[in-house]
């Protein structure tokens, strides 16, 4: 939550890793932390994990968040 609320860090894509398998608990955790995605541990499919990580990274880049520090200079 602190990263998403900070002016210098709000643009960072955040993926939570959680041992919670209950969907309701996971959704609450995702919303409470203001994260972009949540992945349940253990990571059993590395390709799926990397795909989802790339997906949120690309989404942030397309929203103009990829280089916020360069535009501030």
mmCIF file with all atom_site columns, C-alpha atoms in Angstrom:
data_model
loop_
_atom_site.group_PDB
_atom_site.id
_atom_site.type_symbol
_atom_site.label_atom_id
_atom_site.label_alt_id
_atom_site.label_comp_id
_atom_site.label_asym_id
_atom_site.label_entity_id
_atom_site.label_seq_id
_atom_site.pdbx_PDB_ins_code
_atom_site.Cartn_x
_atom_site.Cartn_y
_atom_site.Cartn_z
_atom_site.occupancy
_atom_site.B_iso_or_equiv
_atom_site.pdbx_formal_charge
_atom_site.auth_seq_id
_atom_site.auth_comp_id
_atom_site.auth_asym_id
_atom_site.auth_atom_id
_atom_site.pdbx_PDB_model_num
ATOM 1  C CA . UNK A 1 1  ? 0.000   0.000   0.000   1.00 0.00 ? 1  UNK A CA 1
ATOM 2  C CA . UNK A 1 2  ? 2.806   2.422   0.884   1.00 0.00 ? 2  UNK A CA 1
ATOM 3  C CA . UNK A 1 3  ? 4.480   1.877   -2.498  1.00 0.00 ? 3  UNK A CA 1
ATOM 4  C CA . UNK A 1 4  ? 1.281   2.605   -4.429  1.00 0.00 ? 4  UNK A CA 1
ATOM 5  C CA . UNK A 1 5  ? 0.630   5.739   -2.369  1.00 0.00 ? 5  UNK A CA 1
ATOM 6  C CA . UNK A 1 6  ? 4.142   7.171   -2.689  1.00 0.00 ? 6  UNK A CA 1
ATOM 7  C CA . UNK A 1 7  ? 4.758   9.763   -5.395  1.00 0.00 ? 7  UNK A CA 1
ATOM 8  C CA . UNK A 1 8  ? 8.061   8.212   -6.450  1.00 0.00 ? 8  UNK A CA 1
ATOM 9  C CA . UNK A 1 9  ? 6.898   4.595   -6.308  1.00 0.00 ? 9  UNK A CA 1
ATOM 10 C CA . UNK A 1 10 ? 3.224   4.643   -7.356  1.00 0.00 ? 10 UNK A CA 1
ATOM 11 C CA . UNK A 1 11 ? 4.190   3.728   -10.914 1.00 0.00 ? 11 UNK A CA 1
ATOM 12 C CA . UNK A 1 12 ? 5.868   0.450   -9.932  1.00 0.00 ? 12 UNK A CA 1
ATOM 13 C CA . UNK A 1 13 ? 3.981   -2.717  -10.850 1.00 0.00 ? 13 UNK A CA 1
ATOM 14 C CA . UNK A 1 14 ? 3.378   -4.800  -7.728  1.00 0.00 ? 14 UNK A CA 1
ATOM 15 C CA . UNK A 1 15 ? 2.675   -8.539  -7.657  1.00 0.00 ? 15 UNK A CA 1
ATOM 16 C CA . UNK A 1 16 ? 1.936   -10.134 -4.309  1.00 0.00 ? 16 UNK A CA 1
ATOM 17 C CA . UNK A 1 17 ? 2.922   -13.714 -3.578  1.00 0.00 ? 17 UNK A CA 1
ATOM 18 C CA . UNK A 1 18 ? 0.607   -15.347 -1.087  1.00 0.00 ? 18 UNK A CA 1
ATOM 19 C CA . UNK A 1 19 ? 0.032   -18.718 0.512   1.00 0.00 ? 19 UNK A CA 1
ATOM 20 C CA . UNK A 1 20 ? -3.688  -17.923 0.765   1.00 0.00 ? 20 UNK A CA 1
ATOM 21 C CA . UNK A 1 21 ? -5.606  -20.345 -1.385  1.00 0.00 ? 21 UNK A CA 1
ATOM 22 C CA . UNK A 1 22 ? -9.023  -18.969 -0.473  1.00 0.00 ? 22 UNK A CA 1
ATOM 23 C CA . UNK A 1 23 ? -10.180 -16.698 -3.305  1.00 0.00 ? 23 UNK A CA 1
ATOM 24 C CA . UNK A 1 24 ? -12.012 -14.284 -0.991  1.00 0.00 ? 24 UNK A CA 1
ATOM 25 C CA . UNK A 1 25 ? -8.933  -13.854 1.212   1.00 0.00 ? 25 UNK A CA 1
ATOM 26 C CA . UNK A 1 26 ? -6.755  -13.375 -1.848  1.00 0.00 ? 26 UNK A CA 1
ATOM 27 C CA . UNK A 1 27 ? -9.049  -10.727 -3.330  1.00 0.00 ? 27 UNK A CA 1
ATOM 28 C CA . UNK A 1 28 ? -9.155  -8.859  -0.021  1.00 0.00 ? 28 UNK A CA 1
ATOM 29 C CA . UNK A 1 29 ? -5.357  -8.955  0.201   1.00 0.00 ? 29 UNK A CA 1
ATOM 30 C CA . UNK A 1 30 ? -5.024  -7.723  -3.397  1.00 0.00 ? 30 UNK A CA 1
ATOM 31 C CA . UNK A 1 31 ? -7.401  -4.806  -2.863  1.00 0.00 ? 31 UNK A CA 1
ATOM 32 C CA . UNK A 1 32 ? -6.005  -3.860  0.526   1.00 0.00 ? 32 UNK A CA 1
ATOM 33 C CA . UNK A 1 33 ? -2.439  -3.684  -0.761  1.00 0.00 ? 33 UNK A CA 1
ATOM 34 C CA . UNK A 1 34 ? -3.426  -1.820  -3.975  1.00 0.00 ? 34 UNK A CA 1
ATOM 35 C CA . UNK A 1 35 ? -1.375  -4.407  -5.864  1.00 0.00 ? 35 UNK A CA 1
ATOM 36 C CA . UNK A 1 36 ? -1.649  -5.103  -9.579  1.00 0.00 ? 36 UNK A CA 1
ATOM 37 C CA . UNK A 1 37 ? -1.773  -8.883  -9.298  1.00 0.00 ? 37 UNK A CA 1
ATOM 38 C CA . UNK A 1 38 ? -1.576  -11.705 -6.791  1.00 0.00 ? 38 UNK A CA 1
ATOM 39 C CA . UNK A 1 39 ? -0.043  -15.112 -7.346  1.00 0.00 ? 39 UNK A CA 1
ATOM 40 C CA . UNK A 1 40 ? -0.579  -18.051 -5.014  1.00 0.00 ? 40 UNK A CA 1
ATOM 41 C CA . UNK A 1 41 ? 2.426   -19.959 -3.749  1.00 0.00 ? 41 UNK A CA 1
ATOM 42 C CA . UNK A 1 42 ? 3.957   -22.327 -4.420  1.00 0.00 ? 42 UNK A CA 1
ATOM 43 C CA . UNK A 1 43 ? 4.817   -21.333 -7.959  1.00 0.00 ? 43 UNK A CA 1
ATOM 44 C CA . UNK A 1 44 ? 4.211   -24.554 -9.842  1.00 0.00 ? 44 UNK A CA 1
ATOM 45 C CA . UNK A 1 45 ? 4.086   -23.110 -13.345 1.00 0.00 ? 45 UNK A CA 1
ATOM 46 C CA . UNK A 1 46 ? 7.035   -20.789 -13.937 1.00 0.00 ? 46 UNK A CA 1
ATOM 47 C CA . UNK A 1 47 ? 5.840   -19.857 -17.426 1.00 0.00 ? 47 UNK A CA 1
ATOM 48 C CA . UNK A 1 48 ? 2.433   -18.740 -16.120 1.00 0.00 ? 48 UNK A CA 1
ATOM 49 C CA . UNK A 1 49 ? 4.077   -16.751 -13.322 1.00 0.00 ? 49 UNK A CA 1
ATOM 50 C CA . UNK A 1 50 ? 6.462   -15.003 -15.739 1.00 0.00 ? 50 UNK A CA 1
ATOM 51 C CA . UNK A 1 51 ? 3.604   -14.328 -18.180 1.00 0.00 ? 51 UNK A CA 1
ATOM 52 C CA . UNK A 1 52 ? 1.536   -12.627 -15.479 1.00 0.00 ? 52 UNK A CA 1
ATOM 53 C CA . UNK A 1 53 ? 4.536   -10.651 -14.265 1.00 0.00 ? 53 UNK A CA 1
ATOM 54 C CA . UNK A 1 54 ? 5.244   -9.491  -17.824 1.00 0.00 ? 54 UNK A CA 1
ATOM 55 C CA . UNK A 1 55 ? 1.561   -8.640  -18.311 1.00 0.00 ? 55 UNK A CA 1
ATOM 56 C CA . UNK A 1 56 ? 1.470   -6.157  -15.425 1.00 0.00 ? 56 UNK A CA 1
ATOM 57 C CA . UNK A 1 57 ? 4.854   -4.732  -16.420 1.00 0.00 ? 57 UNK A CA 1
ATOM 58 C CA . UNK A 1 58 ? 3.697   -4.115  -20.002 1.00 0.00 ? 58 UNK A CA 1
ATOM 59 C CA . UNK A 1 59 ? 0.392   -2.667  -18.777 1.00 0.00 ? 59 UNK A CA 1
ATOM 60 C CA . UNK A 1 60 ? 2.270   -0.109  -16.709 1.00 0.00 ? 60 UNK A CA 1
ATOM 61 C CA . UNK A 1 61 ? 4.576   0.731   -19.620 1.00 0.00 ? 61 UNK A CA 1
ATOM 62 C CA . UNK A 1 62 ? 1.578   1.352   -21.909 1.00 0.00 ? 62 UNK A CA 1
ATOM 63 C CA . UNK A 1 63 ? -0.023  3.603   -19.304 1.00 0.00 ? 63 UNK A CA 1
ATOM 64 C CA . UNK A 1 64 ? 2.963   5.920   -19.360 1.00 0.00 ? 64 UNK A CA 1
ATOM 65 C CA . UNK A 1 65 ? 4.412   4.732   -16.085 1.00 0.00 ? 65 UNK A CA 1
ATOM 66 C CA . UNK A 1 66 ? 7.527   3.043   -17.426 1.00 0.00 ? 66 UNK A CA 1
ATOM 67 C CA . UNK A 1 67 ? 9.832   6.043   -17.221 1.00 0.00 ? 67 UNK A CA 1
ATOM 68 C CA . UNK A 1 68 ? 8.346   8.503   -14.773 1.00 0.00 ? 68 UNK A CA 1
ATOM 69 C CA . UNK A 1 69 ? 11.753  9.624   -13.491 1.00 0.00 ? 69 UNK A CA 1
ATOM 70 C CA . UNK A 1 70 ? 12.985  10.647  -16.955 1.00 0.00 ? 70 UNK A CA 1
ATOM 71 C CA . UNK A 1 71 ? 9.982   12.890  -17.505 1.00 0.00 ? 71 UNK A CA 1
ATOM 72 C CA . UNK A 1 72 ? 10.581  14.570  -14.145 1.00 0.00 ? 72 UNK A CA 1
ATOM 73 C CA . UNK A 1 73 ? 14.084  15.734  -15.099 1.00 0.00 ? 73 UNK A CA 1
#
